[in-house]
Each structure stands twice: as C-alpha cells, then as structure tokens.
Amino acid sequence: MTMEISPISPHFGAKITAIDLKKDLDRDTHAKLKSLLSEFAVLVFPKQFLGPADLVRAGEIFGDLMPQQLQKYVLPDFPMVGYNSTKDLPLKDGKLQVRGENYHTDHSNSVCPPKATALSAVTIPSKGGDTQFVDVRQAFDDLPLGLQEKIVHLRSLHVHESSRSPRTFTKLSEEDFAKIPKVYQPLVIRHPVSKRPALYLNTGRMEGIETMDADEGFALINSLYEHATDTKYEYRHRWAEGDFVIWDNRSVMHQANADYNPEEGRYLYRIMLEGDALQAFA
Ligand code: SIN
C-alpha cells in the first residue's frame, strides 16, 4: 500500500491516508514521513485510533519522546504520554478554561523546546473543540522587507508566564516553579531542516524584547502576533475520534478552543518530541 498525501490548506498541512501507524513501517516510510512533517508542518492521519503504546511508537517515527512539563497530566503507565481531558479543566463564570487557548508554540521557555507535538483523539465533542494552526513561516515571508530586517536580530526572554500574558497558566508549587527554565529565544528562527525563516512567538511567555523598553517591545510582539494569526495563515482542524495529528512547533503556532459542551467531554493523548536549541535566522 502506498500512502496518499493530500494538502489541506493553501500554505501548509497534509492529510495522510492509506497508512496504518500501528503496523511496522520500513525505514524509507519513516524517512518520508519525517520529511513530510518538515515540509507541510502539520500532518493529519485519520482513523488511526492510537492508544498510549501505539502513540509512543508512532511518535518515535519522528524523533525521541520528551517528558511532559506538566507531570500532573501524565498517564501513570506511560510516563512520556500526557493527556488533555475536560475533566481536569476549571469553569470560570460558566466558561471552560482550556489549556492552550491563545496561539502559542509549546514550551518556548525551554532551552531546547519540543520540535513537535502530537495528539491522538480519544473522545471528541459533537460540536467545537477544534485545534487551530497558523503558518509562522508564511507570516514571516509576507512581512515588508524593512520590518524583516529590523526583527531578524532581536531576541525575547521566554518565561513560565509573561507579566502581560493574555492567558493564565497552571499554577505551580514553589518547588516545580523553581525547575521551570527561562531563556532568550530569537524572534525569527531558522528551521533546521527546511532552512525556512519563521516568526517565533508565544505571547503568554514572552517578557518583551531584549533591547527595547517594555511598552515598545510588547507592542512589537502584539503587532507580529496579530499579523501571524490572520485567518489567511490558518488551518482549523475539526477532530474526529481516531485522528492522529502531529505538528512542527518551529513552523506553526496552535491554539485550543473552549467552545464545546463540557458535559460531552474531550480527551486526547499528547506526546512531544525532543528538539534542539533554536537557531536565529540572521
Ligand atoms: C495543546 O496541546 O496546546 C492543546 C491543543 C488542543 O487540545 O486542542
């Protein structure tokens, strides 16, 4: 059987069918899948129904698994597999507080952030709960040249929770907080495989811009975020149970949505893959 690859949006993303990720796949197929992830940035594999052990094996096609930062949402028998479950989420003023609302790239405050994240859909509500992705490579390419030249040398300090974060993060004990890193990251990164430049943004974690005063730095971050999250850069994934979706955190940002009925429940297994320290594009 030869896998079939169909683009799912104008700039990025592909649906991969005629493949069973539960089977032993040969080295050429592994290499092809890795290269598709670098090229398309989001890969959607419908009808895979991967349990935790299958998910670990599928993830290892693309790289080494990375421990979840939030150890409280990890499966006891599969320490590298986390989960996103409605049951853990608080309600505030009647609204569900989901983790991952607001576009971001995962764990940008790590020296070596995860190169990819993947979800395997177990229970999906009948309406809502989509995950949105935006292509931060195309968003950079579309900026005026003068602005590109201005921002390629800039860096931002990424922390656990920015003083101007638009979202609140899981509260940590003092002990856990002390273990959470902070690091300067380039504002424009170079993808290690495709070599394409990409905006590197996470408004929840960016503590301004290194060489700018706070207001100027946050204004620049917010204007780049507004530009990069335009719907023309978006692929919106409507989940079906059994979907396996993997994305490249150096090429896209993603966000979760709280627009579903919590009584119906939403449950996905989650893994991340080890990445290297980010390279500046300049
Ligand atoms: C995330 O990992 O950021 C959450 C994505 C989702 O649950 O839609």
Tab-separated table of C-alpha atoms and ligand atoms in Angstrom:
chain	number	residue	atom	x	y	z
A	1	MET	CA	0.000	0.000	0.000
A	2	THR	CA	1.393	3.454	-0.868
A	3	MET	CA	0.438	6.305	1.421
A	4	GLU	CA	-1.619	9.106	-0.084
A	5	ILE	CA	-0.790	12.743	0.641
A	6	SER	CA	-3.387	15.476	0.171
A	7	PRO	CA	-2.775	19.153	1.063
A	8	ILE	CA	-5.390	20.511	3.495
A	9	SER	CA	-4.840	24.276	3.223
A	10	PRO	CA	-3.184	26.634	0.718
A	11	HIS	CA	0.139	27.118	2.588
A	12	PHE	CA	0.667	24.070	4.777
A	13	GLY	CA	-0.757	20.889	6.263
A	14	ALA	CA	-1.361	17.488	4.656
A	15	LYS	CA	-3.721	14.601	5.241
A	16	ILE	CA	-2.006	11.222	5.045
A	17	THR	CA	-4.171	8.197	4.239
A	18	ALA	CA	-3.597	4.584	3.135
A	19	ILE	CA	-1.205	4.062	6.044
A	20	ASP	CA	-1.601	2.208	9.355
A	21	LEU	CA	0.663	3.658	12.047
A	22	LYS	CA	0.068	0.599	14.243
A	23	LYS	CA	1.986	-1.560	11.730
A	24	ASP	CA	5.775	-1.889	11.447
A	25	LEU	CA	6.722	0.597	8.749
A	26	ASP	CA	10.022	0.383	6.864
A	27	ARG	CA	12.881	2.885	7.076
A	28	ASP	CA	12.006	4.558	3.773
A	29	THR	CA	8.476	5.232	5.027
A	30	HIS	CA	9.885	6.645	8.283
A	31	ALA	CA	12.209	8.950	6.315
A	32	LYS	CA	9.365	10.033	4.022
A	33	LEU	CA	7.073	10.852	6.979
A	34	LYS	CA	9.805	12.905	8.677
A	35	SER	CA	10.422	14.855	5.529
A	36	LEU	CA	6.659	15.449	5.057
A	37	LEU	CA	6.463	16.891	8.577
A	38	SER	CA	9.246	19.400	7.826
A	39	GLU	CA	7.631	20.355	4.535
A	40	PHE	CA	3.932	20.509	5.477
A	41	ALA	CA	4.332	21.356	9.218
A	42	VAL	CA	1.015	19.692	10.176
A	43	LEU	CA	0.188	16.075	9.304
A	44	VAL	CA	-3.288	14.626	9.864
A	45	PHE	CA	-3.703	10.840	9.917
A	46	PRO	CA	-7.405	9.957	10.157
A	47	LYS	CA	-8.803	6.736	11.654
A	48	GLN	CA	-5.625	5.586	13.448
A	49	PHE	CA	-7.165	5.033	16.945
A	50	LEU	CA	-3.744	5.013	18.650
A	51	GLY	CA	-3.690	4.015	22.312
A	52	PRO	CA	-0.776	5.131	24.523
A	53	ALA	CA	1.626	2.341	23.437
A	54	ASP	CA	0.806	2.869	19.725
A	55	LEU	CA	1.214	6.595	20.184
A	56	VAL	CA	4.709	6.156	21.640
A	57	ARG	CA	5.683	4.011	18.616
A	58	ALA	CA	4.138	6.434	16.118
A	59	GLY	CA	5.892	9.370	17.795
A	60	GLU	CA	9.246	7.598	17.618
A	61	ILE	CA	8.982	7.564	13.803
A	62	PHE	CA	9.559	11.315	14.005
A	63	GLY	CA	12.067	11.551	16.864
A	64	ASP	CA	12.778	10.925	20.541
A	65	LEU	CA	9.976	11.475	23.010
A	66	MET	CA	10.322	14.308	25.508
A	67	PRO	CA	8.928	14.351	29.056
A	68	GLN	CA	5.791	16.455	29.558
A	69	GLN	CA	6.446	19.648	31.560
A	70	LEU	CA	3.144	19.237	33.427
A	71	GLN	CA	3.736	15.914	35.172
A	72	LYS	CA	0.315	16.011	36.802
A	73	TYR	CA	-1.332	15.275	33.414
A	74	VAL	CA	0.735	12.180	32.586
A	75	LEU	CA	-0.514	8.564	32.311
A	76	PRO	CA	0.943	6.553	35.230
A	77	ASP	CA	1.805	3.550	32.998
A	78	PHE	CA	3.189	5.646	30.141
A	79	PRO	CA	5.270	8.440	31.668
A	80	MET	CA	6.022	10.068	28.287
A	81	VAL	CA	2.324	10.290	27.370
A	82	GLY	CA	0.258	13.180	28.668
A	83	TYR	CA	-3.432	13.836	28.157
A	84	ASN	CA	-5.759	16.767	27.617
A	85	SER	CA	-9.001	15.988	29.417
A	86	THR	CA	-12.065	18.144	30.005
A	87	LYS	CA	-12.391	16.581	33.472
A	88	ASP	CA	-9.274	18.459	34.695
A	89	LEU	CA	-10.454	21.839	33.484
A	90	PRO	CA	-11.999	24.504	35.701
A	91	LEU	CA	-15.037	26.578	34.777
A	92	LYS	CA	-14.828	30.354	35.282
A	93	ASP	CA	-18.021	32.410	35.024
A	94	GLY	CA	-19.628	29.393	33.298
A	95	LYS	CA	-16.844	29.203	30.674
A	96	LEU	CA	-14.491	26.268	30.338
A	97	GLN	CA	-10.818	27.211	30.945
A	98	VAL	CA	-8.914	25.079	28.432
A	99	ARG	CA	-5.150	24.689	28.408
A	100	GLY	CA	-3.613	26.051	25.209
A	101	GLU	CA	-6.191	28.742	24.385
A	102	ASN	CA	-4.452	31.625	22.564
A	103	TYR	CA	-1.951	30.776	19.799
A	104	HIS	CA	1.419	29.544	21.045
A	105	THR	CA	4.310	27.230	20.377
A	106	ASP	CA	4.942	24.624	23.075
A	107	HIS	CA	7.390	25.219	25.957
A	108	SER	CA	9.158	28.129	24.286
A	109	ASN	CA	10.803	28.877	27.656
A	110	SER	CA	12.851	25.655	27.373
A	111	VAL	CA	16.424	25.906	26.097
A	112	CYS	CA	15.529	23.120	23.654
A	113	PRO	CA	11.765	23.383	23.029
A	114	PRO	CA	9.967	20.317	21.641
A	115	LYS	CA	10.383	20.119	17.866
A	116	ALA	CA	6.928	18.597	17.502
A	117	THR	CA	3.768	17.837	19.474
A	118	ALA	CA	1.179	15.192	18.606
A	119	LEU	CA	-2.337	14.369	19.759
A	120	SER	CA	-4.373	11.193	19.395
A	121	ALA	CA	-8.102	11.841	19.677
A	122	VAL	CA	-9.986	9.502	22.010
A	123	THR	CA	-13.234	11.375	22.819
A	124	ILE	CA	-14.381	14.385	20.824
A	125	PRO	CA	-17.469	16.529	21.497
A	126	SER	CA	-20.168	16.652	18.823
A	127	LYS	CA	-19.535	20.387	18.285
A	128	GLY	CA	-16.460	22.600	18.901
A	129	GLY	CA	-13.087	21.790	20.482
A	130	ASP	CA	-11.200	22.287	17.199
A	131	THR	CA	-7.452	22.973	17.213
A	132	GLN	CA	-6.271	25.856	15.025
A	133	PHE	CA	-2.829	26.176	13.446
A	134	VAL	CA	-1.170	29.174	11.773
A	135	ASP	CA	1.870	29.068	9.481
A	136	VAL	CA	4.507	31.358	11.030
A	137	ARG	CA	6.896	30.747	8.082
A	138	GLN	CA	4.476	32.240	5.575
A	139	ALA	CA	3.616	35.012	8.049
A	140	PHE	CA	7.313	35.985	8.175
A	141	ASP	CA	7.699	35.768	4.369
A	142	ASP	CA	4.780	38.189	3.925
A	143	LEU	CA	6.215	40.934	6.196
A	144	PRO	CA	7.619	44.051	4.480
A	145	LEU	CA	11.383	43.699	3.877
A	146	GLY	CA	12.214	46.640	6.178
A	147	LEU	CA	10.367	45.026	9.074
A	148	GLN	CA	12.002	41.645	8.386
A	149	GLU	CA	15.437	43.314	8.518
A	150	LYS	CA	14.512	45.076	11.781
A	151	ILE	CA	13.350	41.964	13.616
A	152	VAL	CA	15.791	39.249	12.488
A	153	HIS	CA	18.404	40.327	15.053
A	154	LEU	CA	16.004	40.633	18.012
A	155	ARG	CA	15.507	38.250	20.934
A	156	SER	CA	12.867	37.859	23.600
A	157	LEU	CA	13.077	36.408	27.106
A	158	HIS	CA	10.619	33.477	27.361
A	159	VAL	CA	9.460	32.772	30.935
A	160	HIS	CA	6.868	30.497	32.575
A	161	GLU	CA	4.181	33.206	32.452
A	162	SER	CA	4.700	36.665	30.968
A	163	SER	CA	3.746	39.678	33.104
A	164	ARG	CA	1.425	40.631	30.195
A	165	SER	CA	0.208	37.148	29.342
A	166	PRO	CA	-3.247	37.066	27.712
A	167	ARG	CA	-3.870	33.638	29.324
A	168	THR	CA	-3.309	32.186	32.763
A	169	PHE	CA	-1.127	29.142	33.172
A	170	THR	CA	-1.446	26.189	35.514
A	171	LYS	CA	-0.322	27.353	38.966
A	172	LEU	CA	2.831	25.576	40.095
A	173	SER	CA	4.174	24.720	43.508
A	174	GLU	CA	7.299	26.695	44.526
A	175	GLU	CA	9.356	23.553	44.003
A	176	ASP	CA	8.035	22.955	40.458
A	177	PHE	CA	8.293	26.653	39.605
A	178	ALA	CA	11.991	26.648	40.570
A	179	LYS	CA	12.606	23.907	37.962
A	180	ILE	CA	10.952	25.840	35.097
A	181	PRO	CA	13.547	27.436	32.803
A	182	LYS	CA	13.636	30.873	31.187
A	183	VAL	CA	15.648	31.611	28.090
A	184	TYR	CA	16.298	34.215	25.394
A	185	GLN	CA	14.958	32.999	22.055
A	186	PRO	CA	15.370	34.587	18.609
A	187	LEU	CA	12.304	36.445	17.323
A	188	VAL	CA	12.942	34.882	13.907
A	189	ILE	CA	14.228	31.317	13.787
A	190	ARG	CA	15.701	29.191	11.003
A	191	HIS	CA	14.139	25.751	10.595
A	192	PRO	CA	16.933	23.188	10.984
A	193	VAL	CA	15.700	21.026	8.090
A	194	SER	CA	13.827	23.244	5.617
A	195	LYS	CA	16.053	26.273	6.484
A	196	ARG	CA	12.963	28.496	6.168
A	197	PRO	CA	12.678	31.524	8.479
A	198	ALA	CA	9.715	31.652	10.858
A	199	LEU	CA	8.376	34.064	13.475
A	200	TYR	CA	8.858	32.620	16.960
A	201	LEU	CA	6.044	33.960	19.135
A	202	ASN	CA	4.338	32.982	22.370
A	203	THR	CA	2.541	35.953	23.902
A	204	GLY	CA	1.852	34.003	27.102
A	205	ARG	CA	5.548	33.552	27.782
A	206	MET	CA	7.409	36.446	26.079
A	207	GLU	CA	8.676	39.048	28.517
A	208	GLY	CA	9.167	41.884	25.992
A	209	ILE	CA	12.072	42.337	23.564
A	210	GLU	CA	15.663	42.383	24.825
A	211	THR	CA	16.823	45.784	23.511
A	212	MET	CA	13.515	47.657	23.698
A	213	ASP	CA	11.684	49.286	26.561
A	214	ALA	CA	8.755	47.229	27.825
A	215	ASP	CA	5.923	49.089	26.039
A	216	GLU	CA	7.754	49.201	22.708
A	217	GLY	CA	8.733	45.519	22.955
A	218	PHE	CA	5.236	44.296	23.843
A	219	ALA	CA	3.720	46.499	21.097
A	220	LEU	CA	6.013	44.850	18.520
A	221	ILE	CA	5.166	41.358	19.818
A	222	ASN	CA	1.439	42.109	19.717
A	223	SER	CA	1.551	43.502	16.181
A	224	LEU	CA	3.504	40.454	14.914
A	225	TYR	CA	1.038	38.166	16.729
A	226	GLU	CA	-1.915	39.959	15.140
A	227	HIS	CA	-0.317	39.638	11.705
A	228	ALA	CA	0.599	35.940	12.119
A	229	THR	CA	-2.832	34.913	13.400
A	230	ASP	CA	-4.756	36.289	10.416
A	231	THR	CA	-7.130	33.610	9.123
A	232	LYS	CA	-5.247	33.537	5.811
A	233	TYR	CA	-2.445	31.655	7.628
A	234	GLU	CA	-4.821	29.244	9.370
A	235	TYR	CA	-5.723	25.575	9.142
A	236	ARG	CA	-8.522	24.673	11.577
A	237	HIS	CA	-8.680	21.023	12.500
A	238	ARG	CA	-12.121	19.610	13.214
A	239	TRP	CA	-11.339	16.470	15.213
A	240	ALA	CA	-12.780	13.016	14.645
A	241	GLU	CA	-12.153	10.205	17.102
A	242	GLY	CA	-9.147	8.168	15.956
A	243	ASP	CA	-7.295	11.133	14.401
A	244	PHE	CA	-3.562	11.344	14.979
A	245	VAL	CA	-2.233	14.846	14.306
A	246	ILE	CA	1.412	15.881	14.591
A	247	TRP	CA	2.781	19.398	14.096
A	248	ASP	CA	6.171	21.086	13.874
A	249	ASN	CA	6.464	23.670	16.647
A	250	ARG	CA	9.119	25.614	14.689
A	251	SER	CA	6.799	26.197	11.733
A	252	VAL	CA	3.328	26.691	13.204
A	253	MET	CA	1.611	28.072	16.304
A	254	HIS	CA	-1.517	26.321	17.556
A	255	GLN	CA	-4.450	27.046	19.853
A	256	ALA	CA	-7.192	25.062	21.559
A	257	ASN	CA	-10.846	26.134	21.776
A	258	ALA	CA	-13.182	26.161	24.776
A	259	ASP	CA	-16.347	26.364	22.690
A	260	TYR	CA	-17.814	22.935	23.435
A	261	ASN	CA	-20.203	21.431	25.920
A	262	PRO	CA	-18.010	20.197	28.834
A	263	GLU	CA	-20.600	17.526	29.671
A	264	GLU	CA	-19.784	15.767	26.399
A	265	GLY	CA	-16.087	15.529	27.325
A	266	ARG	CA	-12.982	15.853	25.200
A	267	TYR	CA	-9.968	13.597	25.753
A	268	LEU	CA	-6.760	13.331	23.727
A	269	TYR	CA	-3.410	11.666	24.400
A	270	ARG	CA	-0.460	14.001	23.935
A	271	ILE	CA	3.236	13.494	23.261
A	272	MET	CA	6.121	15.831	22.477
A	273	LEU	CA	9.385	15.198	20.648
A	274	GLU	CA	12.819	16.396	21.740
A	275	GLY	CA	14.099	19.437	19.853
A	276	ASP	CA	17.449	21.221	19.643
A	277	ALA	CA	18.280	24.749	20.752
A	278	LEU	CA	16.713	27.177	18.290
A	279	GLN	CA	18.857	28.848	15.605
A	280	ALA	CA	18.406	32.532	14.809
A	281	PHE	CA	17.644	33.194	11.131
A	282	ALA	CA	20.076	36.113	10.969
B	1	SIN	C1	-2.343	21.933	23.228
B	1	SIN	O1	-1.610	20.955	23.322
B	1	SIN	O2	-1.918	23.087	23.185
B	1	SIN	C2	-3.833	21.729	23.204
B	1	SIN	C3	-4.387	21.506	21.868
B	1	SIN	C4	-5.817	21.057	21.987
B	1	SIN	O3	-6.188	20.385	22.982
B	1	SIN	O4	-6.602	21.386	21.083
